[in-house]
Coordinates of C-alpha atoms and ligand atoms in Angstrom, one line a residue:
X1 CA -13.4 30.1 12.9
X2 CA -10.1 30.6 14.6
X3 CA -8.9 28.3 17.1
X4 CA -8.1 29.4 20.2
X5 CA -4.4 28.1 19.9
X6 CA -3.9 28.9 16.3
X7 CA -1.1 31.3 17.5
X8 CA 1.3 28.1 18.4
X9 CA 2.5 26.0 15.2
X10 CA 1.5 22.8 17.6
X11 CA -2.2 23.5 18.0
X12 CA -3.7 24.3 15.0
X13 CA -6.7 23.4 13.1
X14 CA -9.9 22.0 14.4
X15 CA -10.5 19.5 16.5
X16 CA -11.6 16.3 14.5
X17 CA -15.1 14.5 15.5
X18 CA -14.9 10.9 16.2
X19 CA -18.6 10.7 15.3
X20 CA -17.9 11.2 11.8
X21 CA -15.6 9.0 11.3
X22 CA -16.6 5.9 8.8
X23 CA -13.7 3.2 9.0
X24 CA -12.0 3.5 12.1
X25 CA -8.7 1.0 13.6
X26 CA -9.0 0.7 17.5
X27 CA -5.2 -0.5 19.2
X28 CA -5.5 -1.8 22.4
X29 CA -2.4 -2.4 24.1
X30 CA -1.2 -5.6 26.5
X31 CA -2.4 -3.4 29.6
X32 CA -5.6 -2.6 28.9
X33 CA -6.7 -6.6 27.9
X34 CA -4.6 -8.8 30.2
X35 CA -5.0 -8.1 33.9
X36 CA -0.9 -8.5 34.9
X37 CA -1.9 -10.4 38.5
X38 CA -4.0 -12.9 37.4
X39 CA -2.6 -13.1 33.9
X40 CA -6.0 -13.7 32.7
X41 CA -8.4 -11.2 29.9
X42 CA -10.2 -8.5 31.7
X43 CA -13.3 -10.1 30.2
X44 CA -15.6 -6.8 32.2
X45 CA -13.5 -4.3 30.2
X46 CA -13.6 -6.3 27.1
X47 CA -17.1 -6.4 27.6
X48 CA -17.3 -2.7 27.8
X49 CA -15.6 -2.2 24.7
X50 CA -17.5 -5.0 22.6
X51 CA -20.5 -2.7 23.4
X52 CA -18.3 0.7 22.2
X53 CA -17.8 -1.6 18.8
X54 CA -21.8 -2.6 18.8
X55 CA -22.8 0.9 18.8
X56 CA -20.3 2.1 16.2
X57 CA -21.1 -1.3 14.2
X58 CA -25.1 -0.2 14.9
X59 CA -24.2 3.4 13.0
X60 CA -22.4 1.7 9.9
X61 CA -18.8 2.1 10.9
X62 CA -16.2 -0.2 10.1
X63 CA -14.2 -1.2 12.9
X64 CA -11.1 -3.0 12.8
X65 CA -9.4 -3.8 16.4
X66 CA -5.7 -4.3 16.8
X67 CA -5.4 -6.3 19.8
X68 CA -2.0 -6.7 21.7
X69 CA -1.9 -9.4 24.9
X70 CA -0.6 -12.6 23.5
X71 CA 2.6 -12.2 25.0
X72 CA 1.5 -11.0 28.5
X73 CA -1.4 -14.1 28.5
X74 CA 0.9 -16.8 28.2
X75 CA 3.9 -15.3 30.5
X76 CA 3.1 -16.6 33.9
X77 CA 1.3 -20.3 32.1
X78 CA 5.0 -21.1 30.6
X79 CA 6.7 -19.9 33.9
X80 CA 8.9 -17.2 32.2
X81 CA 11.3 -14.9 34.1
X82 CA 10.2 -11.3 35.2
X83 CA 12.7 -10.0 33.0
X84 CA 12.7 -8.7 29.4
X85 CA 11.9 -11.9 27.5
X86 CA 14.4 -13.1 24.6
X87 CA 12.9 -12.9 21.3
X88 CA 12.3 -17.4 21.1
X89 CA 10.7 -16.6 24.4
X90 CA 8.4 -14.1 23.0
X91 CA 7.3 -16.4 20.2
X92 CA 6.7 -18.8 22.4
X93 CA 4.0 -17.1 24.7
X94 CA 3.0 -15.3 21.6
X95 CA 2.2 -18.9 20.2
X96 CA 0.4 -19.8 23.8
X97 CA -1.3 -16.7 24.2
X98 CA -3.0 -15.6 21.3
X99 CA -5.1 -18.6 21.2
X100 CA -6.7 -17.3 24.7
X101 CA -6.2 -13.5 23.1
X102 CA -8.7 -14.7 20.2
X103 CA -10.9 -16.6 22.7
X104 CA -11.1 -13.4 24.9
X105 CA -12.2 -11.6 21.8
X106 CA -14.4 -14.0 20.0
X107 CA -16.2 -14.0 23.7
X108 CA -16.6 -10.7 24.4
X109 CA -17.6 -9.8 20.3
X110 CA -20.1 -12.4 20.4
X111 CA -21.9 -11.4 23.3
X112 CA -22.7 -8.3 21.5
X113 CA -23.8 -10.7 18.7
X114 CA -21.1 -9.6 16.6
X115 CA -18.1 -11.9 14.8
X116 CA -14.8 -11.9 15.5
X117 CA -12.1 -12.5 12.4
X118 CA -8.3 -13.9 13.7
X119 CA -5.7 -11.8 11.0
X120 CA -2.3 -12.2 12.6
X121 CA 0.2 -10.1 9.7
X122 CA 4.2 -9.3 9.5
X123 CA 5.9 -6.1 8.5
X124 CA 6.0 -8.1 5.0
X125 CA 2.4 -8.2 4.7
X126 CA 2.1 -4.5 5.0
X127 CA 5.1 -3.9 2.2
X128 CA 5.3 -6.6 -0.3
X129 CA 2.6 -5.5 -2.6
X130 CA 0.9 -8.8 -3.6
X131 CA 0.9 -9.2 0.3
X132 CA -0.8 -6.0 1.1
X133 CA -3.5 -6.7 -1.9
X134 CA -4.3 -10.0 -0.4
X135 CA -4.5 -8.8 3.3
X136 CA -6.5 -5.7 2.5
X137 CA -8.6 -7.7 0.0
X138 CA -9.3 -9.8 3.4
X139 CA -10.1 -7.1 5.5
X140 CA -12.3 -5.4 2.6
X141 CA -14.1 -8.7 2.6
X142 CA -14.5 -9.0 6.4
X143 CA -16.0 -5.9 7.1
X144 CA -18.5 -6.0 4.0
X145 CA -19.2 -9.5 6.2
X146 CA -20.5 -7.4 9.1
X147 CA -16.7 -9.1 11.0
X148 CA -14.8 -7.2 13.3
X149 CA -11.3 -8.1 12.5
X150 CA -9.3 -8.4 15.2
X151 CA -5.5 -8.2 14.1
X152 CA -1.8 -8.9 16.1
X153 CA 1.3 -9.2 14.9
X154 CA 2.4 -12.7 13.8
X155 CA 5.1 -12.8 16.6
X156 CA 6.1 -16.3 15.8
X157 CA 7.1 -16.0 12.5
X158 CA 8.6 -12.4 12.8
X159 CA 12.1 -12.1 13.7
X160 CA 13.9 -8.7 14.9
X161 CA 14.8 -7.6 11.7
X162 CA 11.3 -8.0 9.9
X163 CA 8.8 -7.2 12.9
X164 CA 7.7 -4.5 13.6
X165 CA 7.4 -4.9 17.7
X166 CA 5.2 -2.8 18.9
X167 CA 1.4 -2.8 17.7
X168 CA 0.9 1.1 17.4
X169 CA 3.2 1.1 14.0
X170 CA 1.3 -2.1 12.9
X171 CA -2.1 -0.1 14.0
X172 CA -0.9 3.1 11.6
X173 CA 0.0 0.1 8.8
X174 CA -3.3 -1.4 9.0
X175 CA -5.2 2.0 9.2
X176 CA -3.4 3.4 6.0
X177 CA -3.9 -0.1 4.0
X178 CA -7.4 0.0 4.9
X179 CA -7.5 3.8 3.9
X180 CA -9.1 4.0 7.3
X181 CA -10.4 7.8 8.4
X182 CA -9.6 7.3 12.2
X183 CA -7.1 5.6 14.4
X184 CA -7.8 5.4 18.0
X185 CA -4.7 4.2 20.1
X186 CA -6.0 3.2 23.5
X187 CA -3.4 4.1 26.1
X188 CA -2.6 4.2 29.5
X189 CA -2.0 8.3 28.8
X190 CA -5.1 10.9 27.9
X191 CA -2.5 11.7 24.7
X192 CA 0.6 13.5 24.5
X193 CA 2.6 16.1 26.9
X194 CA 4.6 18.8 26.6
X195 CA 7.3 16.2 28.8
X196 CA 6.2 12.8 30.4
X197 CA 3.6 14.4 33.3
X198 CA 4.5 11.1 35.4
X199 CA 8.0 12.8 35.6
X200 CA 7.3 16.6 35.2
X201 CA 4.6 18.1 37.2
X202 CA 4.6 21.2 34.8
X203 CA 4.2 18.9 31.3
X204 CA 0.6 20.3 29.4
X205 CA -1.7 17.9 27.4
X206 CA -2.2 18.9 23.6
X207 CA -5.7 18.3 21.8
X208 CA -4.2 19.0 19.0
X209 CA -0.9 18.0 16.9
X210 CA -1.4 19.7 13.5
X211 CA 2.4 18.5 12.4
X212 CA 4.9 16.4 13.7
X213 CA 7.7 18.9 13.8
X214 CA 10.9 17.7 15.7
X215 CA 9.3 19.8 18.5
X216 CA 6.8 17.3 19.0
X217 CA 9.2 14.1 18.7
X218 CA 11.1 15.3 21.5
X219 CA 8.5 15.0 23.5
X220 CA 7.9 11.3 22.8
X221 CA 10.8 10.6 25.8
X222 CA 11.6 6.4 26.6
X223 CA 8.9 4.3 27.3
X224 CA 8.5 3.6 31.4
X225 CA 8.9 0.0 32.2
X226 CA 6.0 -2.3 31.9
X227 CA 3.6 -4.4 30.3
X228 CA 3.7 -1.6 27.2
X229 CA 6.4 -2.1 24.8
X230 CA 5.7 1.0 22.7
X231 CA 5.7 4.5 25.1
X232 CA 5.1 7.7 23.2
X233 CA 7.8 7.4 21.1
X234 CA 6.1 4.5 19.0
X235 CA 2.8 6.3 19.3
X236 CA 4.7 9.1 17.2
X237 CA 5.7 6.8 15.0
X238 CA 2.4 5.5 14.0
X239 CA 0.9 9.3 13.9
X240 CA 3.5 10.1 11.5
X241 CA 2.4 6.9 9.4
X242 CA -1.1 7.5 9.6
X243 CA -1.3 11.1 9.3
X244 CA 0.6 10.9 6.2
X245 CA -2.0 8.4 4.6
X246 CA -4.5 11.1 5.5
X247 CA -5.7 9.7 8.6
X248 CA -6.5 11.5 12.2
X249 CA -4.8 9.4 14.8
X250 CA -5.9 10.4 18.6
X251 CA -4.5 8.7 21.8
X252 CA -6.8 8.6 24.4
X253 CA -6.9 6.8 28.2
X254 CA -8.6 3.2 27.7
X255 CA -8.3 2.2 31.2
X256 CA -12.3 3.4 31.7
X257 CA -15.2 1.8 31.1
X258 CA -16.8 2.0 27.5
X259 CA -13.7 4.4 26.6
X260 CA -14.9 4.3 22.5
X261 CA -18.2 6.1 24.0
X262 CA -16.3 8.5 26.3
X263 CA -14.3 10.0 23.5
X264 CA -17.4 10.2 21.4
X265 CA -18.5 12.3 24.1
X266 CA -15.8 14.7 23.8
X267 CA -13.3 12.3 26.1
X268 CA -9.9 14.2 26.8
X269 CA -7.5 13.2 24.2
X270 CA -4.7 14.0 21.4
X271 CA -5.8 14.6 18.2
X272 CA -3.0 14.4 15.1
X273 CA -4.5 16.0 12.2
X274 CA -4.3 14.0 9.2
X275 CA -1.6 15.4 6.6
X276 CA -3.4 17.8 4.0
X277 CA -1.7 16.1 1.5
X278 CA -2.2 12.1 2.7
X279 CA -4.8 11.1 0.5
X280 CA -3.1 11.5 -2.3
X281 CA 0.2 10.6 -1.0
X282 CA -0.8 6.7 -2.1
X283 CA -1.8 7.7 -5.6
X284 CA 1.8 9.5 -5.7
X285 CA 3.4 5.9 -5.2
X286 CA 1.1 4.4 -7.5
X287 CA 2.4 7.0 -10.2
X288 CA 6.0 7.4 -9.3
X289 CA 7.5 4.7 -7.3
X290 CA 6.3 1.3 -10.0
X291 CA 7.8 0.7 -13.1
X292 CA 4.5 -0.1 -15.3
X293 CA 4.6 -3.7 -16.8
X294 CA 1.9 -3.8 -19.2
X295 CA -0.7 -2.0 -20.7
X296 CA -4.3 -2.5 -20.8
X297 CA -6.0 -0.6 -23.8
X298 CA -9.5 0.4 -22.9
X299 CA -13.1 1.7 -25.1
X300 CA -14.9 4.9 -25.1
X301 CA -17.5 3.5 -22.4
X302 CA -14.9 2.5 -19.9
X303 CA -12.7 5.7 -20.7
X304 CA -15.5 8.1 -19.6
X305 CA -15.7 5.9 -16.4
X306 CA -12.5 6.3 -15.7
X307 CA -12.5 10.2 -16.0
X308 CA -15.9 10.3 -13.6
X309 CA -13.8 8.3 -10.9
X310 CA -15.0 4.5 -11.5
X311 CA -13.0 1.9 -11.4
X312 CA -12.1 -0.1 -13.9
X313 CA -14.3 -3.6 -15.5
X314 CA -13.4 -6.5 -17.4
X315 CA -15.9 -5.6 -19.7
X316 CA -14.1 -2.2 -20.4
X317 CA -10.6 -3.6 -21.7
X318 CA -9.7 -4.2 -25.3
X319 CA -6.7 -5.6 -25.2
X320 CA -3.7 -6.7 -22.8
X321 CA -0.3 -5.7 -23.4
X322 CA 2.9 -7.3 -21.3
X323 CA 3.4 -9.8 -18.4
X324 CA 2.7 -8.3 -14.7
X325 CA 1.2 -10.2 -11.8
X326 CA -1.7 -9.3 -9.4
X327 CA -0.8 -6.2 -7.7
X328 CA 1.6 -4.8 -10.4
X329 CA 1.3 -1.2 -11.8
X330 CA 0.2 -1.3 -15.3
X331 CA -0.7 1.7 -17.5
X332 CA -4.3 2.1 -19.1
X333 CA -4.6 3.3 -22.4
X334 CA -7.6 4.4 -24.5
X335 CA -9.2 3.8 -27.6
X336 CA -6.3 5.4 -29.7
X337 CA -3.6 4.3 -27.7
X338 CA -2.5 7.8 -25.7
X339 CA -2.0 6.7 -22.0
X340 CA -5.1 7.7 -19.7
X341 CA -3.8 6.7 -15.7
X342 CA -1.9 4.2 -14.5
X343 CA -3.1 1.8 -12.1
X344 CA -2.4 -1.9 -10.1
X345 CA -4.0 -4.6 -11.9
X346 CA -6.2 -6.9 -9.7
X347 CA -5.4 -9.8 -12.2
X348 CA -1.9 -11.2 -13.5
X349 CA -1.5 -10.4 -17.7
X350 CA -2.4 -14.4 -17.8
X351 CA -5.7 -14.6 -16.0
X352 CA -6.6 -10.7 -17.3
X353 CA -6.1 -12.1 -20.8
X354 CA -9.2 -14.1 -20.3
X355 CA -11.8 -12.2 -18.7
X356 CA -11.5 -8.6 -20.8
X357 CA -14.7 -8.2 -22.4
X358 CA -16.6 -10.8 -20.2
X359 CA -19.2 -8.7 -17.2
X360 CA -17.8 -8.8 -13.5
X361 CA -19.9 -11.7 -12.6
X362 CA -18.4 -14.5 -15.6
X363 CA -15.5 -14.0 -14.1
X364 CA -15.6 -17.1 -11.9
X365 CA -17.2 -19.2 -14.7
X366 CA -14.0 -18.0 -16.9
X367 CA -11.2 -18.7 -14.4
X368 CA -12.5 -21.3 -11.9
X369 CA -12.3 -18.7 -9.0
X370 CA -14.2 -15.7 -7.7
X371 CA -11.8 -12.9 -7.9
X372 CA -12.0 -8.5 -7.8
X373 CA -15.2 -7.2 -9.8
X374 CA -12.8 -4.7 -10.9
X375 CA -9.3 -5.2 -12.9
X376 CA -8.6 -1.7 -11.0
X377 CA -10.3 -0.5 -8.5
X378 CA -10.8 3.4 -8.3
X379 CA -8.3 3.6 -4.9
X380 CA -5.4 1.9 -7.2
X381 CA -6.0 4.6 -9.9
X382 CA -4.5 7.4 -11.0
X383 CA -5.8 9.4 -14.0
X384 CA -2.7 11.3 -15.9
Ligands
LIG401 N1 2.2 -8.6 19.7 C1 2.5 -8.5 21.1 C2 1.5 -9.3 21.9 O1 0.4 -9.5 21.5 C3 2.4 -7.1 21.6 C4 3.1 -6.0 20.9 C5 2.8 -4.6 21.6 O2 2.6 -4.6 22.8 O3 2.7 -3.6 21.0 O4 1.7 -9.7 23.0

């Protein structure tokens, strides 16, 4: 079916449903949860959106909420200036606020009868790989909990150079760790413009971004003053991220009530359509960017699973070959030796050493801790 814009290289493609998505990551910026006069949560909206969560919760999505607000909670509490606050002064509300951010959320979740998990990451936790196993291990765990996680930036630890600053690039980070198929950025904007429309009466809304051509960045502008600290050209930035890991990114107005249900109704929004080749982009690091530090020879049994897209057991592997920690690339051999895929081991060469051979569920018995099921999991494979 042709789209009705397929003529213009910035509308192309069909529009995405939200109601298909499975794993979705919700951002929500200072604005939308802090209510600037009374510098308190906006518990009715927060209500609203618990429900939106509920209901995607009730249908057996995954949601995953990256909330921003600490900052803006704590301002007027610790008497700060109206000004742009210093970085120290940042950390400091952020270290005041979040405490009430979490509160606000744990509230609002729980009166929906649903659990609210604190994760407050760094830029390093989404780029050192041992880091990015152990948070998205988290995360993997939390949802499998029923949890909604509810993630911020770890303002107090993060200084300018190693932060990322603005929540809709952490958003992308988190959606493309957690291979989610959505990300929702709740804005004070119904998505992008042709210019800024609070500027330029003539600027037209896209649905639909099939590419992020320099076309489209130049319409990202500066950020107007306020609470935000992202505007559209950090919105961008995070579609680039997550369209490139194969994820749809919309931005869409959150300042309604129930806003998750209004775009599930068709809501007026910005679709970016995920990069035709972002699913694989991931395996392509797996394969090209890590130097391989071991090798884990593997049988016929475990071979055969590998080629129908398992992951890989314990049970399968023969022998272990090198030293490499949790999280490094190692390559997987078969029976005679020729290399089969490459893949990041789950276990370091000294603990792997222990458990090849032994079923998923010795493992614990073996090592004294519950670790992965798999040695590699099927998303940190790659068959050759
Ligand atoms: N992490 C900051 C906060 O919670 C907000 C960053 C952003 O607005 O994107 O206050």
């Amino acid at each position: 079916m042709s789209h009705p814009h397929s003529e213009s290289p910035l509308l192309m493609g069909e529009k995405i449903s939200f109601v298909a998505a499975q794993r979705i990551v919700v951002k929500i910026g200072s604005a939308l949860v802090v209510d600037a006069d009374e510098a308190a949560p906006r518990a009715a909206w927060l209500a609203g959106v618990a429900a939106d969560i509920a209901d995607l919760r009730g249908r057996g999505v995954d949601v995953i909420v990256v909330s921003s607000g600490a900052i803006a909670l704590a301002r007027r509490t610790l008497r700060l200036p109206r000004r742009r606050l210093h970085l120290e002064e940042q950390q400091a509300a952020a270290a005041v606020g979040q405490i009430r951010l979490a509160q606000a959320w744990s509230e609002a979740l729980s009166a929906c009868s649903l659990t609210a998990a604190q994760l407050l990451l760094t830029l390093d936790d989404t780029e050192d790989r041992r880091r990015y196993l152990n948070a998205r291990a988290t995360l993997s765990m939390l949802l499998q909990l029923g949890c909604i996680p509810v993630i911020n930036e770890n303002d107090t630890v993060a200084t300018t150079e190693i932060r990322f600053g603005d929540n809709d690039r952490l958003a992308a980070r988190v959606a493309q760790m957690m291979q989610a198929d959505q990300l929702i950025l709740l804005s004070d904007i119904d998505g992008l413009y042709t210019a800024d429309p609070r500027r330029d009466p003539s600027a037209q809304h896209l649905d639909v971004v099939a590419a992020i051509t320099p076309e489209i960045e130049a319409m990202g502008g500066e950020p107007l003053p306020g609470y935000s600290s992202g505007g559209m050209r950090t919105k961008l930035a995070a579609a680039r991220i997550a369209t490139q890991a194969g994820c749809a990114m919309a931005i869409t107005l959150g300042d309604v009530d129930r806003p998750l249900r209004g775009l599930a109704s068709g809501g007026r929004c910005t679709w970016f359509l995920p990069a035709p080749e972002g699913r694989s982009a991931r395996k392509r690091w797996i394969l090209g960017a890590l130097a391989p530090l071991g090798t884990l020879t593997i049988d016929a049994g475990a071979a055969r699973a590998l080629k129908a897209g398992r992951s890989l057991l314990p049970a399968g592997v023969r022998t272990v070959h090198g030293t490499f920690q949790r999280g490094d690339a190692v390559i997987v051999a078969g029976p005679d030796g020729v290399p089969l895929a490459r893949g990041l081991s789950a276990y370091a060469s000294s603990d792997a050493e222990h458990i090849i051979g032994h079923r998923s569920d010795e493992i614990e018995a073996i090592l004294g801790w519950r670790g992965r099921d798999e040695i590699i999991h099927r998303d940190d494979l790659v068959l050759l």
